[in-house]
JSON list of C-alpha atoms in Angstrom, two decimals:
[
{"chain": "E", "resi": 454, "resn": "GLY", "atom": "CA", "xyz": [59.76, 234.36, -98.53]},
{"chain": "E", "resi": 455, "resn": "GLU", "atom": "CA", "xyz": [59.83, 236.80, -95.66]},
{"chain": "E", "resi": 456, "resn": "ASN", "atom": "CA", "xyz": [57.06, 239.48, -95.26]},
{"chain": "E", "resi": 457, "resn": "VAL", "atom": "CA", "xyz": [57.52, 242.42, -92.95]},
{"chain": "E", "resi": 458, "resn": "GLU", "atom": "CA", "xyz": [54.64, 244.70, -91.86]},
{"chain": "E", "resi": 459, "resn": "GLN", "atom": "CA", "xyz": [55.33, 248.06, -90.30]},
{"chain": "E", "resi": 460, "resn": "HIS", "atom": "CA", "xyz": [53.06, 250.40, -88.41]},
{"chain": "E", "resi": 461, "resn": "PRO", "atom": "CA", "xyz": [52.24, 253.29, -88.28]},
{"chain": "E", "resi": 462, "resn": "SER", "atom": "CA", "xyz": [53.09, 254.73, -91.70]},
{"chain": "E", "resi": 463, "resn": "THR", "atom": "CA", "xyz": [53.19, 258.21, -90.17]},
{"chain": "E", "resi": 464, "resn": "LEU", "atom": "CA", "xyz": [53.83, 259.17, -86.53]},
{"chain": "E", "resi": 465, "resn": "SER", "atom": "CA", "xyz": [53.69, 262.65, -85.10]},
{"chain": "E", "resi": 466, "resn": "VAL", "atom": "CA", "xyz": [54.91, 263.26, -81.56]},
{"chain": "E", "resi": 467, "resn": "GLN", "atom": "CA", "xyz": [55.65, 266.26, -79.42]},
{"chain": "E", "resi": 468, "resn": "GLU", "atom": "CA", "xyz": [59.35, 267.05, -78.84]},
{"chain": "E", "resi": 469, "resn": "GLY", "atom": "CA", "xyz": [60.43, 265.27, -75.66]},
{"chain": "E", "resi": 470, "resn": "ASP", "atom": "CA", "xyz": [57.84, 262.59, -75.86]},
{"chain": "E", "resi": 471, "resn": "SER", "atom": "CA", "xyz": [58.48, 258.93, -76.73]},
{"chain": "E", "resi": 472, "resn": "ALA", "atom": "CA", "xyz": [57.85, 257.27, -80.12]},
{"chain": "E", "resi": 473, "resn": "VAL", "atom": "CA", "xyz": [57.20, 253.62, -80.76]},
{"chain": "E", "resi": 474, "resn": "ILE", "atom": "CA", "xyz": [57.26, 251.94, -84.15]},
{"chain": "E", "resi": 475, "resn": "LYS", "atom": "CA", "xyz": [56.15, 248.26, -84.53]},
{"chain": "E", "resi": 476, "resn": "CYS", "atom": "CA", "xyz": [56.93, 245.59, -87.02]},
{"chain": "E", "resi": 477, "resn": "THR", "atom": "CA", "xyz": [55.78, 241.99, -87.58]},
{"chain": "E", "resi": 478, "resn": "TYR", "atom": "CA", "xyz": [57.52, 239.34, -89.63]},
{"chain": "E", "resi": 479, "resn": "SER", "atom": "CA", "xyz": [56.27, 236.09, -91.13]},
{"chain": "E", "resi": 480, "resn": "ASP", "atom": "CA", "xyz": [59.38, 233.70, -91.37]},
{"chain": "E", "resi": 481, "resn": "SER", "atom": "CA", "xyz": [60.11, 232.03, -88.09]},
{"chain": "E", "resi": 482, "resn": "ALA", "atom": "CA", "xyz": [63.59, 231.36, -89.38]},
{"chain": "E", "resi": 483, "resn": "SER", "atom": "CA", "xyz": [64.48, 234.98, -89.44]},
{"chain": "E", "resi": 484, "resn": "ASN", "atom": "CA", "xyz": [67.26, 235.71, -87.00]},
{"chain": "E", "resi": 485, "resn": "TYR", "atom": "CA", "xyz": [68.38, 239.31, -87.51]},
{"chain": "E", "resi": 486, "resn": "PHE", "atom": "CA", "xyz": [66.31, 242.49, -87.16]},
{"chain": "E", "resi": 487, "resn": "PRO", "atom": "CA", "xyz": [67.98, 245.93, -87.98]},
{"chain": "E", "resi": 488, "resn": "TRP", "atom": "CA", "xyz": [66.35, 249.33, -87.92]},
{"chain": "E", "resi": 489, "resn": "TYR", "atom": "CA", "xyz": [67.43, 252.04, -90.37]},
{"chain": "E", "resi": 490, "resn": "LYS", "atom": "CA", "xyz": [66.93, 255.82, -90.37]},
{"chain": "E", "resi": 491, "resn": "GLN", "atom": "CA", "xyz": [66.70, 257.58, -93.74]},
{"chain": "E", "resi": 492, "resn": "GLU", "atom": "CA", "xyz": [66.90, 261.33, -94.02]},
{"chain": "E", "resi": 493, "resn": "LEU", "atom": "CA", "xyz": [65.75, 263.18, -97.07]},
{"chain": "E", "resi": 494, "resn": "GLY", "atom": "CA", "xyz": [67.96, 262.66, -100.09]},
{"chain": "E", "resi": 495, "resn": "LYS", "atom": "CA", "xyz": [70.25, 260.04, -98.32]},
{"chain": "E", "resi": 496, "resn": "GLY", "atom": "CA", "xyz": [70.66, 256.34, -98.09]},
{"chain": "E", "resi": 497, "resn": "PRO", "atom": "CA", "xyz": [69.34, 254.37, -95.05]},
{"chain": "E", "resi": 498, "resn": "GLN", "atom": "CA", "xyz": [71.67, 254.32, -92.09]},
{"chain": "E", "resi": 499, "resn": "LEU", "atom": "CA", "xyz": [71.70, 251.57, -89.41]},
{"chain": "E", "resi": 500, "resn": "ILE", "atom": "CA", "xyz": [70.71, 252.87, -85.97]},
{"chain": "E", "resi": 501, "resn": "ILE", "atom": "CA", "xyz": [70.20, 249.73, -83.93]},
{"chain": "E", "resi": 502, "resn": "ASP", "atom": "CA", "xyz": [69.87, 245.89, -84.54]},
{"chain": "E", "resi": 503, "resn": "ILE", "atom": "CA", "xyz": [68.93, 242.87, -82.59]},
{"chain": "E", "resi": 504, "resn": "ARG", "atom": "CA", "xyz": [69.52, 239.21, -83.05]},
{"chain": "E", "resi": 505, "resn": "SER", "atom": "CA", "xyz": [67.05, 236.40, -82.28]},
{"chain": "E", "resi": 506, "resn": "ASN", "atom": "CA", "xyz": [68.92, 235.27, -79.18]},
{"chain": "E", "resi": 507, "resn": "VAL", "atom": "CA", "xyz": [68.34, 238.63, -77.45]},
{"chain": "E", "resi": 508, "resn": "GLY", "atom": "CA", "xyz": [65.00, 240.12, -76.21]},
{"chain": "E", "resi": 509, "resn": "GLU", "atom": "CA", "xyz": [66.03, 243.78, -75.88]},
{"chain": "E", "resi": 510, "resn": "LYS", "atom": "CA", "xyz": [68.87, 246.07, -76.80]},
{"chain": "E", "resi": 511, "resn": "LYS", "atom": "CA", "xyz": [69.43, 249.76, -75.85]},
{"chain": "E", "resi": 512, "resn": "ASP", "atom": "CA", "xyz": [71.63, 252.42, -77.20]},
{"chain": "E", "resi": 513, "resn": "GLN", "atom": "CA", "xyz": [71.21, 255.76, -75.37]},
{"chain": "E", "resi": 514, "resn": "ARG", "atom": "CA", "xyz": [67.67, 257.02, -76.30]},
{"chain": "E", "resi": 515, "resn": "ILE", "atom": "CA", "xyz": [66.98, 254.15, -78.65]},
{"chain": "E", "resi": 516, "resn": "ALA", "atom": "CA", "xyz": [65.84, 250.64, -77.77]},
{"chain": "E", "resi": 517, "resn": "VAL", "atom": "CA", "xyz": [64.62, 247.67, -79.69]},
{"chain": "E", "resi": 518, "resn": "THR", "atom": "CA", "xyz": [62.56, 244.77, -78.33]},
{"chain": "E", "resi": 519, "resn": "LEU", "atom": "CA", "xyz": [61.97, 241.39, -79.88]},
{"chain": "E", "resi": 520, "resn": "ASN", "atom": "CA", "xyz": [59.22, 238.88, -79.23]},
{"chain": "E", "resi": 521, "resn": "LYS", "atom": "CA", "xyz": [60.05, 235.72, -81.21]},
{"chain": "E", "resi": 522, "resn": "THR", "atom": "CA", "xyz": [56.89, 233.85, -80.16]},
{"chain": "E", "resi": 523, "resn": "ALA", "atom": "CA", "xyz": [54.63, 236.58, -81.56]},
{"chain": "E", "resi": 524, "resn": "LYS", "atom": "CA", "xyz": [57.11, 237.42, -84.33]},
{"chain": "E", "resi": 525, "resn": "HIS", "atom": "CA", "xyz": [57.17, 241.13, -83.73]},
{"chain": "E", "resi": 526, "resn": "PHE", "atom": "CA", "xyz": [59.77, 243.68, -82.83]},
{"chain": "E", "resi": 527, "resn": "SER", "atom": "CA", "xyz": [59.58, 247.35, -81.98]},
{"chain": "E", "resi": 528, "resn": "LEU", "atom": "CA", "xyz": [61.69, 250.51, -81.97]},
{"chain": "E", "resi": 529, "resn": "HIS", "atom": "CA", "xyz": [61.39, 252.86, -79.03]},
{"chain": "E", "resi": 530, "resn": "ILE", "atom": "CA", "xyz": [62.84, 256.36, -79.10]},
{"chain": "E", "resi": 531, "resn": "THR", "atom": "CA", "xyz": [62.69, 258.29, -75.85]},
{"chain": "E", "resi": 532, "resn": "GLU", "atom": "CA", "xyz": [63.05, 262.07, -75.30]},
{"chain": "E", "resi": 533, "resn": "THR", "atom": "CA", "xyz": [62.55, 262.78, -78.94]},
{"chain": "E", "resi": 534, "resn": "GLN", "atom": "CA", "xyz": [64.47, 265.68, -80.54]},
{"chain": "E", "resi": 535, "resn": "PRO", "atom": "CA", "xyz": [63.95, 267.52, -83.83]},
{"chain": "E", "resi": 536, "resn": "GLU", "atom": "CA", "xyz": [66.84, 265.68, -85.42]},
{"chain": "E", "resi": 537, "resn": "ASP", "atom": "CA", "xyz": [64.92, 262.34, -84.93]},
{"chain": "E", "resi": 538, "resn": "SER", "atom": "CA", "xyz": [62.54, 263.50, -87.66]},
{"chain": "E", "resi": 539, "resn": "ALA", "atom": "CA", "xyz": [63.11, 261.02, -90.59]},
{"chain": "E", "resi": 540, "resn": "VAL", "atom": "CA", "xyz": [61.78, 257.85, -92.14]},
{"chain": "E", "resi": 541, "resn": "TYR", "atom": "CA", "xyz": [62.50, 254.74, -90.19]},
{"chain": "E", "resi": 542, "resn": "PHE", "atom": "CA", "xyz": [62.57, 251.23, -91.69]},
{"chain": "E", "resi": 543, "resn": "CYS", "atom": "CA", "xyz": [62.57, 247.92, -89.94]},
{"chain": "E", "resi": 544, "resn": "ALA", "atom": "CA", "xyz": [63.89, 244.81, -91.69]},
{"chain": "E", "resi": 545, "resn": "ALA", "atom": "CA", "xyz": [64.31, 241.10, -91.16]},
{"chain": "E", "resi": 546, "resn": "LEU", "atom": "CA", "xyz": [66.83, 238.61, -92.43]},
{"chain": "E", "resi": 547, "resn": "GLY", "atom": "CA", "xyz": [65.95, 234.98, -93.15]},
{"chain": "E", "resi": 548, "resn": "GLY", "atom": "CA", "xyz": [68.21, 232.06, -93.04]},
{"chain": "E", "resi": 549, "resn": "LEU", "atom": "CA", "xyz": [70.92, 231.11, -95.40]},
{"chain": "E", "resi": 550, "resn": "ARG", "atom": "CA", "xyz": [69.99, 229.52, -98.66]},
{"chain": "E", "resi": 551, "resn": "ALA", "atom": "CA", "xyz": [70.81, 225.94, -99.31]},
{"chain": "E", "resi": 552, "resn": "GLY", "atom": "CA", "xyz": [73.33, 226.86, -102.08]},
{"chain": "E", "resi": 553, "resn": "GLY", "atom": "CA", "xyz": [75.42, 228.90, -99.59]},
{"chain": "E", "resi": 554, "resn": "GLY", "atom": "CA", "xyz": [74.19, 232.27, -100.63]},
{"chain": "E", "resi": 555, "resn": "ALA", "atom": "CA", "xyz": [72.21, 234.50, -98.45]},
{"chain": "E", "resi": 556, "resn": "ASP", "atom": "CA", "xyz": [69.17, 236.71, -98.96]},
{"chain": "E", "resi": 557, "resn": "GLY", "atom": "CA", "xyz": [69.28, 240.41, -98.55]},
{"chain": "E", "resi": 558, "resn": "LEU", "atom": "CA", "xyz": [67.07, 242.11, -96.02]},
{"chain": "E", "resi": 559, "resn": "THR", "atom": "CA", "xyz": [63.32, 242.27, -96.33]},
{"chain": "E", "resi": 560, "resn": "PHE", "atom": "CA", "xyz": [62.14, 245.83, -95.34]},
{"chain": "E", "resi": 561, "resn": "GLY", "atom": "CA", "xyz": [58.98, 247.20, -93.95]},
{"chain": "E", "resi": 562, "resn": "LYS", "atom": "CA", "xyz": [57.37, 250.02, -95.89]},
{"chain": "E", "resi": 563, "resn": "GLY", "atom": "CA", "xyz": [58.66, 252.72, -93.54]},
{"chain": "E", "resi": 564, "resn": "THR", "atom": "CA", "xyz": [57.36, 255.12, -90.86]},
{"chain": "E", "resi": 565, "resn": "HIS", "atom": "CA", "xyz": [57.64, 258.86, -91.31]},
{"chain": "E", "resi": 566, "resn": "LEU", "atom": "CA", "xyz": [58.36, 260.18, -87.83]},
{"chain": "E", "resi": 567, "resn": "ILE", "atom": "CA", "xyz": [57.59, 263.86, -87.30]},
{"chain": "E", "resi": 568, "resn": "ILE", "atom": "CA", "xyz": [58.77, 265.66, -84.18]},
{"chain": "E", "resi": 569, "resn": "GLN", "atom": "CA", "xyz": [56.58, 268.64, -83.41]},
{"chain": "E", "resi": 570, "resn": "PRO", "atom": "CA", "xyz": [58.31, 271.53, -81.61]},
{"chain": "K", "resi": 1199, "resn": "ASP", "atom": "CA", "xyz": [78.33, 256.40, -96.66]},
{"chain": "K", "resi": 1200, "resn": "ALA", "atom": "CA", "xyz": [80.92, 253.81, -95.67]},
{"chain": "K", "resi": 1201, "resn": "GLY", "atom": "CA", "xyz": [83.13, 254.08, -98.76]},
{"chain": "K", "resi": 1202, "resn": "ILE", "atom": "CA", "xyz": [80.32, 253.53, -101.24]},
{"chain": "K", "resi": 1203, "resn": "THR", "atom": "CA", "xyz": [79.80, 255.60, -104.32]},
{"chain": "K", "resi": 1204, "resn": "GLN", "atom": "CA", "xyz": [77.03, 255.28, -106.91]},
{"chain": "K", "resi": 1205, "resn": "SER", "atom": "CA", "xyz": [77.03, 256.65, -110.36]},
{"chain": "K", "resi": 1206, "resn": "PRO", "atom": "CA", "xyz": [75.32, 258.37, -111.87]},
{"chain": "K", "resi": 1207, "resn": "ARG", "atom": "CA", "xyz": [73.44, 260.07, -109.07]},
{"chain": "K", "resi": 1208, "resn": "HIS", "atom": "CA", "xyz": [70.65, 261.15, -111.34]},
{"chain": "K", "resi": 1209, "resn": "LYS", "atom": "CA", "xyz": [69.62, 259.91, -114.74]},
{"chain": "K", "resi": 1210, "resn": "VAL", "atom": "CA", "xyz": [66.77, 260.58, -117.09]},
{"chain": "K", "resi": 1211, "resn": "THR", "atom": "CA", "xyz": [66.27, 258.17, -119.97]},
{"chain": "K", "resi": 1212, "resn": "GLU", "atom": "CA", "xyz": [63.60, 257.04, -122.49]},
{"chain": "K", "resi": 1213, "resn": "THR", "atom": "CA", "xyz": [61.62, 253.83, -122.61]},
{"chain": "K", "resi": 1214, "resn": "GLY", "atom": "CA", "xyz": [63.48, 251.06, -124.40]},
{"chain": "K", "resi": 1215, "resn": "THR", "atom": "CA", "xyz": [66.98, 252.34, -123.89]},
{"chain": "K", "resi": 1216, "resn": "PRO", "atom": "CA", "xyz": [69.59, 250.36, -121.96]},
{"chain": "K", "resi": 1217, "resn": "VAL", "atom": "CA", "xyz": [70.88, 251.76, -118.67]},
{"chain": "K", "resi": 1218, "resn": "THR", "atom": "CA", "xyz": [73.70, 250.72, -116.40]},
{"chain": "K", "resi": 1219, "resn": "LEU", "atom": "CA", "xyz": [74.12, 251.86, -112.87]},
{"chain": "K", "resi": 1220, "resn": "ARG", "atom": "CA", "xyz": [77.47, 251.42, -111.02]},
{"chain": "K", "resi": 1221, "resn": "CYS", "atom": "CA", "xyz": [78.23, 250.86, -107.39]},
{"chain": "K", "resi": 1222, "resn": "HIS", "atom": "CA", "xyz": [81.80, 251.10, -106.26]},
{"chain": "K", "resi": 1223, "resn": "GLN", "atom": "CA", "xyz": [83.12, 250.36, -102.79]},
{"chain": "K", "resi": 1224, "resn": "THR", "atom": "CA", "xyz": [86.48, 250.87, -101.13]},
{"chain": "K", "resi": 1225, "resn": "GLU", "atom": "CA", "xyz": [85.82, 248.60, -98.18]},
{"chain": "K", "resi": 1226, "resn": "ASN", "atom": "CA", "xyz": [86.77, 245.31, -99.77]},
{"chain": "K", "resi": 1227, "resn": "HIS", "atom": "CA", "xyz": [83.48, 243.81, -98.60]},
{"chain": "K", "resi": 1228, "resn": "ARG", "atom": "CA", "xyz": [82.43, 240.51, -99.99]},
{"chain": "K", "resi": 1229, "resn": "TYR", "atom": "CA", "xyz": [78.65, 241.03, -100.26]},
{"chain": "K", "resi": 1230, "resn": "MET", "atom": "CA", "xyz": [76.99, 243.65, -102.43]},
{"chain": "K", "resi": 1231, "resn": "TYR", "atom": "CA", "xyz": [73.31, 244.38, -103.06]},
{"chain": "K", "resi": 1232, "resn": "TRP", "atom": "CA", "xyz": [71.03, 246.38, -105.28]},
{"chain": "K", "resi": 1233, "resn": "TYR", "atom": "CA", "xyz": [67.69, 247.65, -103.88]},
{"chain": "K", "resi": 1234, "resn": "ARG", "atom": "CA", "xyz": [65.00, 249.84, -105.29]},
{"chain": "K", "resi": 1235, "resn": "GLN", "atom": "CA", "xyz": [62.93, 252.22, -103.29]},
{"chain": "K", "resi": 1236, "resn": "ASP", "atom": "CA", "xyz": [59.41, 253.22, -104.20]},
{"chain": "K", "resi": 1237, "resn": "PRO", "atom": "CA", "xyz": [56.73, 255.11, -102.28]},
{"chain": "K", "resi": 1238, "resn": "GLY", "atom": "CA", "xyz": [54.54, 252.64, -100.45]},
{"chain": "K", "resi": 1239, "resn": "HIS", "atom": "CA", "xyz": [57.02, 249.72, -100.94]},
{"chain": "K", "resi": 1240, "resn": "GLY", "atom": "CA", "xyz": [59.95, 250.53, -98.86]},
{"chain": "K", "resi": 1241, "resn": "LEU", "atom": "CA", "xyz": [63.19, 248.95, -100.14]},
{"chain": "K", "resi": 1242, "resn": "ARG", "atom": "CA", "xyz": [63.03, 245.82, -102.20]},
{"chain": "K", "resi": 1243, "resn": "LEU", "atom": "CA", "xyz": [66.02, 243.61, -103.11]},
{"chain": "K", "resi": 1244, "resn": "ILE", "atom": "CA", "xyz": [66.72, 243.28, -106.88]},
{"chain": "K", "resi": 1245, "resn": "HIS", "atom": "CA", "xyz": [69.95, 241.21, -106.98]},
{"chain": "K", "resi": 1246, "resn": "TYR", "atom": "CA", "xyz": [72.87, 240.55, -104.78]},
{"chain": "K", "resi": 1247, "resn": "SER", "atom": "CA", "xyz": [76.45, 239.21, -105.03]},
{"chain": "K", "resi": 1248, "resn": "TYR", "atom": "CA", "xyz": [78.38, 237.09, -102.58]},
{"chain": "K", "resi": 1249, "resn": "GLY", "atom": "CA", "xyz": [81.63, 237.21, -104.39]},
{"chain": "K", "resi": 1250, "resn": "VAL", "atom": "CA", "xyz": [83.24, 237.94, -107.76]},
{"chain": "K", "resi": 1251, "resn": "LYS", "atom": "CA", "xyz": [81.11, 236.46, -110.44]},
{"chain": "K", "resi": 1252, "resn": "ASP", "atom": "CA", "xyz": [78.64, 235.07, -107.87]},
{"chain": "K", "resi": 1253, "resn": "THR", "atom": "CA", "xyz": [75.29, 236.64, -108.00]},
{"chain": "K", "resi": 1254, "resn": "ASP", "atom": "CA", "xyz": [71.72, 235.70, -107.24]},
{"chain": "K", "resi": 1255, "resn": "LYS", "atom": "CA", "xyz": [68.22, 237.07, -107.71]},
{"chain": "K", "resi": 1256, "resn": "GLY", "atom": "CA", "xyz": [66.22, 239.00, -105.13]},
{"chain": "K", "resi": 1257, "resn": "GLU", "atom": "CA", "xyz": [62.57, 239.75, -104.73]},
{"chain": "K", "resi": 1258, "resn": "VAL", "atom": "CA", "xyz": [62.12, 241.94, -107.85]},
{"chain": "K", "resi": 1259, "resn": "SER", "atom": "CA", "xyz": [64.71, 240.81, -110.37]},
{"chain": "K", "resi": 1260, "resn": "ASP", "atom": "CA", "xyz": [62.63, 240.80, -113.57]},
{"chain": "K", "resi": 1261, "resn": "GLY", "atom": "CA", "xyz": [64.01, 243.25, -116.04]},
{"chain": "K", "resi": 1262, "resn": "TYR", "atom": "CA", "xyz": [67.35, 243.61, -114.35]},
{"chain": "K", "resi": 1263, "resn": "SER", "atom": "CA", "xyz": [70.68, 241.94, -114.74]},
{"chain": "K", "resi": 1264, "resn": "VAL", "atom": "CA", "xyz": [73.96, 242.42, -112.66]},
{"chain": "K", "resi": 1265, "resn": "SER", "atom": "CA", "xyz": [77.62, 241.73, -113.06]},
{"chain": "K", "resi": 1266, "resn": "ARG", "atom": "CA", "xyz": [80.57, 241.67, -110.66]},
{"chain": "K", "resi": 1267, "resn": "SER", "atom": "CA", "xyz": [83.90, 241.18, -112.32]},
{"chain": "K", "resi": 1268, "resn": "LYS", "atom": "CA", "xyz": [85.87, 242.85, -109.44]},
{"chain": "K", "resi": 1269, "resn": "THR", "atom": "CA", "xyz": [85.35, 242.96, -105.71]},
{"chain": "K", "resi": 1270, "resn": "GLU", "atom": "CA", "xyz": [84.84, 246.66, -105.67]},
{"chain": "K", "resi": 1271, "resn": "ASP", "atom": "CA", "xyz": [82.36, 247.10, -108.53]},
{"chain": "K", "resi": 1272, "resn": "PHE", "atom": "CA", "xyz": [78.75, 245.88, -108.85]},
{"chain": "K", "resi": 1273, "resn": "LEU", "atom": "CA", "xyz": [76.83, 246.88, -111.96]},
{"chain": "K", "resi": 1274, "resn": "LEU", "atom": "CA", "xyz": [73.08, 246.84, -112.45]},
{"chain": "K", "resi": 1275, "resn": "THR", "atom": "CA", "xyz": [71.78, 246.87, -116.01]},
{"chain": "K", "resi": 1276, "resn": "LEU", "atom": "CA", "xyz": [68.28, 247.57, -117.31]},
{"chain": "K", "resi": 1277, "resn": "GLU", "atom": "CA", "xyz": [68.37, 246.04, -120.73]},
{"chain": "K", "resi": 1278, "resn": "SER", "atom": "CA", "xyz": [65.37, 247.90, -122.01]},
{"chain": "K", "resi": 1279, "resn": "ALA", "atom": "CA", "xyz": [64.13, 250.46, -119.50]},
{"chain": "K", "resi": 1280, "resn": "THR", "atom": "CA", "xyz": [60.42, 250.86, -118.83]},
{"chain": "K", "resi": 1281, "resn": "SER", "atom": "CA", "xyz": [58.44, 253.52, -116.96]},
{"chain": "K", "resi": 1282, "resn": "SER", "atom": "CA", "xyz": [57.83, 251.02, -114.07]},
{"chain": "K", "resi": 1283, "resn": "GLN", "atom": "CA", "xyz": [61.54, 251.08, -113.45]},
{"chain": "K", "resi": 1284, "resn": "THR", "atom": "CA", "xyz": [61.53, 254.74, -112.50]},
{"chain": "K", "resi": 1285, "resn": "SER", "atom": "CA", "xyz": [62.74, 254.54, -108.93]},
{"chain": "K", "resi": 1286, "resn": "VAL", "atom": "CA", "xyz": [65.60, 255.35, -106.57]},
{"chain": "K", "resi": 1287, "resn": "TYR", "atom": "CA", "xyz": [68.21, 252.66, -106.60]},
{"chain": "K", "resi": 1288, "resn": "PHE", "atom": "CA", "xyz": [70.43, 251.90, -103.67]},
{"chain": "K", "resi": 1289, "resn": "CYS", "atom": "CA", "xyz": [73.58, 249.82, -103.46]},
{"chain": "K", "resi": 1290, "resn": "ALA", "atom": "CA", "xyz": [74.57, 248.15, -100.12]},
{"chain": "K", "resi": 1291, "resn": "ILE", "atom": "CA", "xyz": [77.53, 246.29, -98.98]},
{"chain": "K", "resi": 1292, "resn": "SER", "atom": "CA", "xyz": [78.38, 243.93, -96.08]},
{"chain": "K", "resi": 1293, "resn": "GLU", "atom": "CA", "xyz": [81.60, 242.35, -95.00]},
{"chain": "K", "resi": 1294, "resn": "SER", "atom": "CA", "xyz": [80.30, 238.95, -94.23]},
{"chain": "K", "resi": 1295, "resn": "ILE", "atom": "CA", "xyz": [77.09, 236.92, -94.15]},
{"chain": "K", "resi": 1296, "resn": "PRO", "atom": "CA", "xyz": [74.08, 239.19, -93.63]},
{"chain": "K", "resi": 1297, "resn": "GLY", "atom": "CA", "xyz": [73.01, 238.97, -90.10]},
{"chain": "K", "resi": 1298, "resn": "THR", "atom": "CA", "xyz": [76.61, 238.65, -88.79]},
{"chain": "K", "resi": 1299, "resn": "ASP", "atom": "CA", "xyz": [77.66, 242.08, -90.17]},
{"chain": "K", "resi": 1300, "resn": "THR", "atom": "CA", "xyz": [76.02, 245.37, -90.88]},
{"chain": "K", "resi": 1301, "resn": "GLN", "atom": "CA", "xyz": [74.74, 246.37, -94.30]},
{"chain": "K", "resi": 1302, "resn": "TYR", "atom": "CA", "xyz": [75.86, 249.85, -95.34]},
{"chain": "K", "resi": 1303, "resn": "PHE", "atom": "CA", "xyz": [74.03, 251.81, -97.91]},
{"chain": "K", "resi": 1304, "resn": "GLY", "atom": "CA", "xyz": [75.23, 254.15, -100.66]},
{"chain": "K", "resi": 1305, "resn": "PRO", "atom": "CA", "xyz": [73.77, 257.52, -101.47]},
{"chain": "K", "resi": 1306, "resn": "GLY", "atom": "CA", "xyz": [71.34, 256.27, -104.14]},
{"chain": "K", "resi": 1307, "resn": "THR", "atom": "CA", "xyz": [70.74, 256.83, -107.91]},
{"chain": "K", "resi": 1308, "resn": "ARG", "atom": "CA", "xyz": [67.45, 258.51, -108.98]},
{"chain": "K", "resi": 1309, "resn": "LEU", "atom": "CA", "xyz": [66.40, 257.07, -112.31]},
{"chain": "K", "resi": 1310, "resn": "THR", "atom": "CA", "xyz": [63.54, 258.48, -114.35]},
{"chain": "K", "resi": 1311, "resn": "VAL", "atom": "CA", "xyz": [62.27, 256.60, -117.43]},
{"chain": "K", "resi": 1312, "resn": "LEU", "atom": "CA", "xyz": [60.08, 258.67, -119.69]}
]
């Protein structure tokens, strides 16, 4: 099955600086890579995603890049703000199963992003 | 939380007792999932459903069973709870095949097995 590694586990940056979180995946058939933000006491919420036919995607201060050859993808947050403090998870989705079902997402272990004032 | 409710939100139980967690959605989405979240492990898939009465195992299915008799409800049962099943459980839904549509997560259920 798929295996997703995420680094770093904790990242502390000054407010206004950029933050980068990196993930690698093992299954070359994986074709969908979402990023989730989880605030304390809440469920994960999708912030951006990318599919395997795209190399980069941006949404305001957030961007995701994908390198299929190297099997890694990264989350970039620019001009960080206090409300960006949270745990961020990357995930990967493999292909459909032969029986027609589909796997859920395989998640990285998370990065605790701390924005220092 | 995209029309997803989980009940109960918190539960404390004893080893060996059966426990059922409920996920209810108002979005009429076909796919539903149960994940558990543990420190150092992120979120791991327990079981998922791709339609009424259609379910399949995920990465960590041992000790868990599921049922889906209606589109809107997906139940997770621990037949005989163990301390290793102390965790936060999240339900998720998606309208179509994962990867073509977003997975939305519920607010979670914190389960403690003493």
